[in-house]
Amino acid sequence: MTHSANATAASPYARLPAAGDTVRFDASASGETHAWAYPDLNYLEAFLRSTIDAAAASTSYEEYQKKMELVLAKSLSLPNGTQATVQHVQTFVYHGHQDVEVQVRVAAGTLGHSVVWTTPAELVDASGHKYLR
């Protein structure tokens, strides 16, 4: 996927990161002190599919947690402010729903130099501006 200044109207993102961009993990907008990522694309996509399926089926939070136990156990927690460099950005589409997958190389900390996958919702740009609308 190429970088675009404006994401589509259906997207929850006002804009998207691009390969080479410096970003920081940041989930403070939702009151969290840590953001999440996954060690590989398969786990991220399993997570995204499950949330779409759960919303479509009106699954309870408890049912969702039980079904997703393995995938959620594979998630990585990164403290807000952890810097990373965007390696790749691509579109994810499942049952008519779209999201964006971002591969980043973590700069420091316990996951320093690791390559992980997340969504723009867990990131802010180098100036601290969020990607979510």
Short mmCIF file of N, CA and C in Angstrom, two decimals:
data_model
loop_
_atom_site.label_atom_id
_atom_site.label_comp_id
_atom_site.label_asym_id
_atom_site.label_seq_id
_atom_site.Cartn_x
_atom_site.Cartn_y
_atom_site.Cartn_z
N MET A 1 0.84 -1.17 0.00
CA MET A 1 0.00 0.00 0.00
C MET A 1 0.89 1.23 0.00
N THR A 2 0.53 2.21 -0.75
CA THR A 2 1.31 3.43 -0.78
C THR A 2 0.78 4.40 0.26
N HIS A 3 1.63 5.28 0.69
CA HIS A 3 1.26 6.30 1.67
C HIS A 3 0.32 7.29 1.03
N SER A 4 -0.74 7.65 1.74
CA SER A 4 -1.63 8.70 1.25
C SER A 4 -1.86 9.70 2.36
N ALA A 5 -1.99 10.94 1.98
CA ALA A 5 -2.19 12.00 2.97
C ALA A 5 -3.51 11.83 3.68
N ASN A 6 -4.51 11.38 2.97
CA ASN A 6 -5.82 11.17 3.58
C ASN A 6 -6.27 9.74 3.34
N ALA A 7 -6.68 9.08 4.40
CA ALA A 7 -7.20 7.73 4.28
C ALA A 7 -8.64 7.81 3.78
N THR A 8 -9.19 6.68 3.39
CA THR A 8 -10.56 6.68 2.89
C THR A 8 -11.53 7.08 3.98
N ALA A 9 -12.71 7.53 3.56
CA ALA A 9 -13.72 8.01 4.52
C ALA A 9 -14.14 6.91 5.49
N ALA A 10 -14.13 5.64 5.05
CA ALA A 10 -14.54 4.54 5.91
C ALA A 10 -13.48 4.19 6.95
N SER A 11 -12.30 4.68 6.77
CA SER A 11 -11.19 4.36 7.66
C SER A 11 -11.28 5.16 8.95
N PRO A 12 -10.88 4.55 10.06
CA PRO A 12 -10.84 5.30 11.32
C PRO A 12 -9.62 6.22 11.43
N TYR A 13 -8.77 6.18 10.40
CA TYR A 13 -7.52 6.93 10.44
C TYR A 13 -7.61 8.20 9.62
N ALA A 14 -7.13 9.28 10.20
CA ALA A 14 -7.08 10.56 9.50
C ALA A 14 -5.97 10.55 8.45
N ARG A 15 -4.92 9.81 8.74
CA ARG A 15 -3.77 9.66 7.85
C ARG A 15 -3.04 8.41 8.27
N LEU A 16 -2.05 8.02 7.48
CA LEU A 16 -1.34 6.77 7.75
C LEU A 16 0.16 7.01 7.82
N PRO A 17 0.85 6.20 8.62
CA PRO A 17 2.31 6.27 8.61
C PRO A 17 2.84 5.68 7.31
N ALA A 18 4.08 5.95 6.99
CA ALA A 18 4.72 5.42 5.78
C ALA A 18 6.06 4.79 6.15
N ALA A 19 6.53 3.88 5.31
CA ALA A 19 7.83 3.24 5.54
C ALA A 19 8.89 4.32 5.72
N GLY A 20 9.71 4.15 6.75
CA GLY A 20 10.78 5.11 7.06
C GLY A 20 10.40 6.12 8.13
N ASP A 21 9.10 6.27 8.41
CA ASP A 21 8.67 7.22 9.43
C ASP A 21 9.10 6.77 10.83
N THR A 22 9.48 7.73 11.66
CA THR A 22 9.73 7.47 13.07
C THR A 22 8.40 7.66 13.79
N VAL A 23 8.02 6.67 14.61
CA VAL A 23 6.76 6.71 15.35
C VAL A 23 7.03 6.33 16.80
N ARG A 24 6.01 6.53 17.63
CA ARG A 24 6.07 6.08 19.02
C ARG A 24 4.80 5.30 19.32
N PHE A 25 4.94 4.25 20.12
CA PHE A 25 3.76 3.55 20.61
C PHE A 25 3.09 4.45 21.62
N ASP A 26 1.76 4.54 21.56
CA ASP A 26 1.04 5.42 22.48
C ASP A 26 -0.43 5.06 22.51
N ALA A 27 -0.89 4.54 23.63
CA ALA A 27 -2.30 4.20 23.82
C ALA A 27 -2.93 5.11 24.87
N SER A 28 -2.30 6.25 25.14
CA SER A 28 -2.80 7.15 26.19
C SER A 28 -4.17 7.73 25.87
N ALA A 29 -4.54 7.82 24.59
CA ALA A 29 -5.86 8.36 24.24
C ALA A 29 -6.98 7.50 24.82
N SER A 30 -6.71 6.20 25.01
CA SER A 30 -7.71 5.32 25.62
C SER A 30 -7.43 5.09 27.10
N GLY A 31 -6.55 5.90 27.67
CA GLY A 31 -6.26 5.81 29.11
C GLY A 31 -5.27 4.72 29.49
N GLU A 32 -4.63 4.13 28.51
CA GLU A 32 -3.69 3.03 28.77
C GLU A 32 -2.25 3.56 28.88
N THR A 33 -1.42 2.86 29.64
CA THR A 33 -0.02 3.22 29.78
C THR A 33 0.87 2.43 28.83
N HIS A 34 0.30 1.41 28.20
CA HIS A 34 1.03 0.57 27.25
C HIS A 34 0.20 0.36 25.99
N ALA A 35 0.87 0.27 24.86
CA ALA A 35 0.24 -0.06 23.59
C ALA A 35 0.55 -1.53 23.30
N TRP A 36 -0.09 -2.07 22.28
CA TRP A 36 0.14 -3.48 21.97
C TRP A 36 0.65 -3.67 20.55
N ALA A 37 1.27 -4.82 20.34
CA ALA A 37 1.75 -5.24 19.03
C ALA A 37 1.79 -6.76 19.06
N TYR A 38 2.10 -7.36 17.91
CA TYR A 38 2.24 -8.81 17.82
C TYR A 38 3.57 -9.15 17.19
N PRO A 39 4.15 -10.31 17.56
CA PRO A 39 5.47 -10.68 17.04
C PRO A 39 5.46 -11.07 15.57
N ASP A 40 4.28 -11.40 15.03
CA ASP A 40 4.22 -11.69 13.59
C ASP A 40 2.85 -11.35 13.04
N LEU A 41 2.78 -11.28 11.74
CA LEU A 41 1.57 -10.84 11.05
C LEU A 41 0.40 -11.79 11.28
N ASN A 42 0.66 -13.09 11.37
CA ASN A 42 -0.44 -14.05 11.57
C ASN A 42 -1.21 -13.76 12.85
N TYR A 43 -0.53 -13.44 13.94
CA TYR A 43 -1.23 -13.15 15.19
C TYR A 43 -2.01 -11.84 15.10
N LEU A 44 -1.43 -10.84 14.46
CA LEU A 44 -2.17 -9.58 14.29
C LEU A 44 -3.44 -9.83 13.49
N GLU A 45 -3.33 -10.55 12.40
CA GLU A 45 -4.51 -10.79 11.56
C GLU A 45 -5.54 -11.67 12.28
N ALA A 46 -5.12 -12.61 13.09
CA ALA A 46 -6.06 -13.41 13.88
C ALA A 46 -6.81 -12.50 14.85
N PHE A 47 -6.09 -11.57 15.47
CA PHE A 47 -6.72 -10.61 16.38
C PHE A 47 -7.75 -9.74 15.63
N LEU A 48 -7.36 -9.19 14.48
CA LEU A 48 -8.27 -8.33 13.72
C LEU A 48 -9.51 -9.10 13.26
N ARG A 49 -9.32 -10.31 12.74
CA ARG A 49 -10.48 -11.12 12.31
C ARG A 49 -11.41 -11.40 13.48
N SER A 50 -10.84 -11.72 14.63
CA SER A 50 -11.67 -12.07 15.79
C SER A 50 -12.48 -10.88 16.29
N THR A 51 -11.91 -9.70 16.25
CA THR A 51 -12.68 -8.54 16.71
C THR A 51 -13.81 -8.22 15.74
N ILE A 52 -13.57 -8.40 14.45
CA ILE A 52 -14.64 -8.18 13.46
C ILE A 52 -15.73 -9.23 13.64
N ASP A 53 -15.35 -10.51 13.80
CA ASP A 53 -16.32 -11.58 14.01
C ASP A 53 -17.12 -11.36 15.29
N ALA A 54 -16.43 -10.95 16.36
CA ALA A 54 -17.11 -10.73 17.64
C ALA A 54 -18.12 -9.60 17.54
N ALA A 55 -17.77 -8.54 16.85
CA ALA A 55 -18.70 -7.41 16.68
C ALA A 55 -19.91 -7.83 15.86
N ALA A 56 -19.68 -8.61 14.81
CA ALA A 56 -20.78 -9.06 13.94
C ALA A 56 -21.72 -10.01 14.67
N ALA A 57 -21.17 -10.81 15.58
CA ALA A 57 -21.97 -11.80 16.30
C ALA A 57 -22.45 -11.29 17.66
N SER A 58 -22.15 -10.06 17.99
CA SER A 58 -22.49 -9.49 19.31
C SER A 58 -21.99 -10.39 20.44
N THR A 59 -20.77 -10.85 20.30
CA THR A 59 -20.15 -11.71 21.31
C THR A 59 -19.88 -10.92 22.59
N SER A 60 -20.14 -11.54 23.74
CA SER A 60 -19.86 -10.88 25.01
C SER A 60 -18.35 -10.79 25.21
N TYR A 61 -17.93 -9.87 26.06
CA TYR A 61 -16.51 -9.70 26.33
C TYR A 61 -15.92 -10.98 26.90
N GLU A 62 -16.65 -11.67 27.78
CA GLU A 62 -16.16 -12.90 28.39
C GLU A 62 -15.98 -14.00 27.34
N GLU A 63 -16.96 -14.13 26.42
CA GLU A 63 -16.84 -15.13 25.36
C GLU A 63 -15.66 -14.82 24.45
N TYR A 64 -15.50 -13.55 24.13
CA TYR A 64 -14.40 -13.10 23.28
C TYR A 64 -13.07 -13.43 23.94
N GLN A 65 -12.92 -13.11 25.23
CA GLN A 65 -11.67 -13.37 25.95
C GLN A 65 -11.32 -14.86 25.93
N LYS A 66 -12.33 -15.71 26.16
CA LYS A 66 -12.10 -17.15 26.19
C LYS A 66 -11.65 -17.65 24.81
N LYS A 67 -12.35 -17.21 23.76
CA LYS A 67 -12.03 -17.64 22.40
C LYS A 67 -10.65 -17.16 21.98
N MET A 68 -10.27 -15.98 22.42
CA MET A 68 -9.03 -15.35 21.98
C MET A 68 -7.86 -15.54 22.94
N GLU A 69 -7.98 -16.40 23.89
CA GLU A 69 -6.95 -16.57 24.91
C GLU A 69 -5.55 -16.76 24.33
N LEU A 70 -5.39 -17.64 23.35
CA LEU A 70 -4.07 -17.91 22.77
C LEU A 70 -3.53 -16.68 22.03
N VAL A 71 -4.35 -16.07 21.19
CA VAL A 71 -3.90 -14.91 20.41
C VAL A 71 -3.56 -13.75 21.34
N LEU A 72 -4.42 -13.50 22.33
CA LEU A 72 -4.15 -12.40 23.27
C LEU A 72 -2.88 -12.67 24.07
N ALA A 73 -2.60 -13.93 24.36
CA ALA A 73 -1.39 -14.28 25.11
C ALA A 73 -0.13 -13.98 24.30
N LYS A 74 -0.25 -13.94 22.98
CA LYS A 74 0.89 -13.65 22.12
C LYS A 74 1.13 -12.15 21.93
N SER A 75 0.20 -11.32 22.39
CA SER A 75 0.38 -9.88 22.22
C SER A 75 1.54 -9.38 23.07
N LEU A 76 2.17 -8.34 22.57
CA LEU A 76 3.31 -7.72 23.25
C LEU A 76 2.86 -6.37 23.79
N SER A 77 3.31 -6.02 24.96
CA SER A 77 2.97 -4.75 25.58
C SER A 77 4.17 -3.82 25.52
N LEU A 78 3.97 -2.64 24.93
CA LEU A 78 5.07 -1.68 24.81
C LEU A 78 4.69 -0.40 25.54
N PRO A 79 5.54 0.10 26.42
CA PRO A 79 5.22 1.33 27.16
C PRO A 79 5.00 2.50 26.21
N ASN A 80 4.02 3.33 26.55
CA ASN A 80 3.81 4.55 25.77
C ASN A 80 5.15 5.29 25.65
N GLY A 81 5.43 5.79 24.48
CA GLY A 81 6.67 6.52 24.24
C GLY A 81 7.77 5.69 23.59
N THR A 82 7.57 4.36 23.53
CA THR A 82 8.57 3.50 22.89
C THR A 82 8.69 3.88 21.42
N GLN A 83 9.89 4.21 20.98
CA GLN A 83 10.11 4.64 19.60
C GLN A 83 10.31 3.44 18.68
N ALA A 84 9.90 3.65 17.42
CA ALA A 84 10.06 2.62 16.41
C ALA A 84 10.15 3.29 15.04
N THR A 85 10.60 2.52 14.06
CA THR A 85 10.65 2.99 12.68
C THR A 85 9.75 2.11 11.84
N VAL A 86 8.90 2.73 11.05
CA VAL A 86 7.96 1.99 10.20
C VAL A 86 8.75 1.29 9.09
N GLN A 87 8.51 -0.01 8.97
CA GLN A 87 9.15 -0.82 7.93
C GLN A 87 8.22 -1.04 6.73
N HIS A 88 6.93 -1.24 7.03
CA HIS A 88 5.97 -1.60 5.98
C HIS A 88 4.55 -1.26 6.45
N VAL A 89 3.71 -0.83 5.51
CA VAL A 89 2.31 -0.53 5.80
C VAL A 89 1.47 -1.21 4.74
N GLN A 90 0.41 -1.92 5.18
CA GLN A 90 -0.46 -2.59 4.22
C GLN A 90 -1.90 -2.61 4.72
N THR A 91 -2.81 -2.77 3.77
CA THR A 91 -4.24 -2.82 4.08
C THR A 91 -4.63 -4.24 4.47
N PHE A 92 -5.54 -4.34 5.42
CA PHE A 92 -6.14 -5.60 5.84
C PHE A 92 -7.63 -5.49 5.57
N VAL A 93 -8.20 -6.46 4.84
CA VAL A 93 -9.64 -6.47 4.56
C VAL A 93 -10.19 -7.84 4.94
N TYR A 94 -11.31 -7.83 5.67
CA TYR A 94 -11.94 -9.07 6.12
C TYR A 94 -13.44 -8.82 6.24
N HIS A 95 -14.22 -9.62 5.56
CA HIS A 95 -15.69 -9.51 5.58
C HIS A 95 -16.17 -8.07 5.40
N GLY A 96 -15.56 -7.38 4.46
CA GLY A 96 -16.00 -6.01 4.15
C GLY A 96 -15.50 -4.95 5.11
N HIS A 97 -14.71 -5.32 6.08
CA HIS A 97 -14.13 -4.36 7.03
C HIS A 97 -12.66 -4.17 6.68
N GLN A 98 -12.20 -2.95 6.86
CA GLN A 98 -10.82 -2.64 6.51
C GLN A 98 -10.07 -2.06 7.70
N ASP A 99 -8.82 -2.44 7.82
CA ASP A 99 -7.92 -1.84 8.80
C ASP A 99 -6.56 -1.71 8.12
N VAL A 100 -5.58 -1.27 8.87
CA VAL A 100 -4.24 -1.09 8.34
C VAL A 100 -3.26 -1.80 9.27
N GLU A 101 -2.33 -2.54 8.68
CA GLU A 101 -1.30 -3.26 9.43
C GLU A 101 0.02 -2.53 9.23
N VAL A 102 0.73 -2.34 10.34
CA VAL A 102 2.00 -1.61 10.29
C VAL A 102 3.09 -2.48 10.91
N GLN A 103 4.14 -2.71 10.15
CA GLN A 103 5.31 -3.42 10.65
C GLN A 103 6.33 -2.37 11.08
N VAL A 104 6.81 -2.46 12.31
CA VAL A 104 7.78 -1.49 12.82
C VAL A 104 8.97 -2.21 13.44
N ARG A 105 10.10 -1.52 13.44
CA ARG A 105 11.30 -2.00 14.15
C ARG A 105 11.41 -1.15 15.41
N VAL A 106 11.33 -1.82 16.56
CA VAL A 106 11.39 -1.14 17.85
C VAL A 106 12.81 -0.66 18.09
N ALA A 107 12.94 0.60 18.55
CA ALA A 107 14.26 1.21 18.69
C ALA A 107 15.01 0.79 19.95
N ALA A 108 14.31 0.62 21.06
CA ALA A 108 15.00 0.36 22.33
C ALA A 108 14.07 -0.38 23.28
N GLY A 109 14.54 -0.59 24.51
CA GLY A 109 13.74 -1.27 25.52
C GLY A 109 13.91 -2.77 25.42
N THR A 110 13.04 -3.51 26.10
CA THR A 110 13.15 -4.97 26.13
C THR A 110 12.95 -5.60 24.76
N LEU A 111 12.24 -4.90 23.88
CA LEU A 111 12.01 -5.41 22.53
C LEU A 111 12.89 -4.69 21.50
N GLY A 112 13.92 -3.98 21.98
CA GLY A 112 14.78 -3.21 21.08
C GLY A 112 15.27 -4.02 19.90
N HIS A 113 15.14 -3.45 18.72
CA HIS A 113 15.56 -4.03 17.44
C HIS A 113 14.64 -5.16 16.96
N SER A 114 13.57 -5.44 17.71
CA SER A 114 12.60 -6.43 17.26
C SER A 114 11.70 -5.82 16.19
N VAL A 115 11.26 -6.64 15.26
CA VAL A 115 10.28 -6.23 14.27
C VAL A 115 8.95 -6.80 14.73
N VAL A 116 7.94 -5.91 14.87
CA VAL A 116 6.62 -6.31 15.35
C VAL A 116 5.55 -5.71 14.45
N TRP A 117 4.32 -6.20 14.60
CA TRP A 117 3.17 -5.73 13.82
C TRP A 117 2.13 -5.12 14.74
N THR A 118 1.51 -4.03 14.30
CA THR A 118 0.46 -3.35 15.06
C THR A 118 -0.45 -2.62 14.08
N THR A 119 -1.30 -1.75 14.60
CA THR A 119 -2.14 -0.90 13.76
C THR A 119 -1.80 0.55 14.07
N PRO A 120 -2.17 1.48 13.18
CA PRO A 120 -1.89 2.89 13.45
C PRO A 120 -2.58 3.42 14.72
N ALA A 121 -3.60 2.72 15.18
CA ALA A 121 -4.30 3.14 16.40
C ALA A 121 -3.38 3.11 17.62
N GLU A 122 -2.34 2.30 17.58
CA GLU A 122 -1.41 2.15 18.70
C GLU A 122 -0.20 3.06 18.58
N LEU A 123 -0.19 3.90 17.54
CA LEU A 123 0.98 4.72 17.24
C LEU A 123 0.65 6.20 17.16
N VAL A 124 1.67 7.02 17.39
CA VAL A 124 1.62 8.45 17.10
C VAL A 124 2.86 8.77 16.26
N ASP A 125 2.80 9.89 15.53
CA ASP A 125 3.96 10.26 14.72
C ASP A 125 5.05 10.86 15.60
N ALA A 126 6.16 11.24 15.00
CA ALA A 126 7.31 11.77 15.75
C ALA A 126 6.96 13.03 16.54
N SER A 127 5.93 13.76 16.09
CA SER A 127 5.50 14.97 16.79
C SER A 127 4.44 14.70 17.84
N GLY A 128 4.03 13.44 17.99
CA GLY A 128 3.03 13.07 18.98
C GLY A 128 1.60 13.16 18.48
N HIS A 129 1.40 13.35 17.18
CA HIS A 129 0.05 13.42 16.62
C HIS A 129 -0.46 12.01 16.32
N LYS A 130 -1.67 11.72 16.77
CA LYS A 130 -2.24 10.38 16.56
C LYS A 130 -2.69 10.22 15.11
N TYR A 131 -2.81 8.95 14.71
CA TYR A 131 -3.28 8.62 13.36
C TYR A 131 -4.79 8.43 13.33
N LEU A 132 -5.38 8.08 14.46
CA LEU A 132 -6.84 7.93 14.53
C LEU A 132 -7.53 9.26 14.34
N ARG A 133 -8.72 9.21 13.79
CA ARG A 133 -9.53 10.43 13.62
C ARG A 133 -9.92 10.93 14.99
#
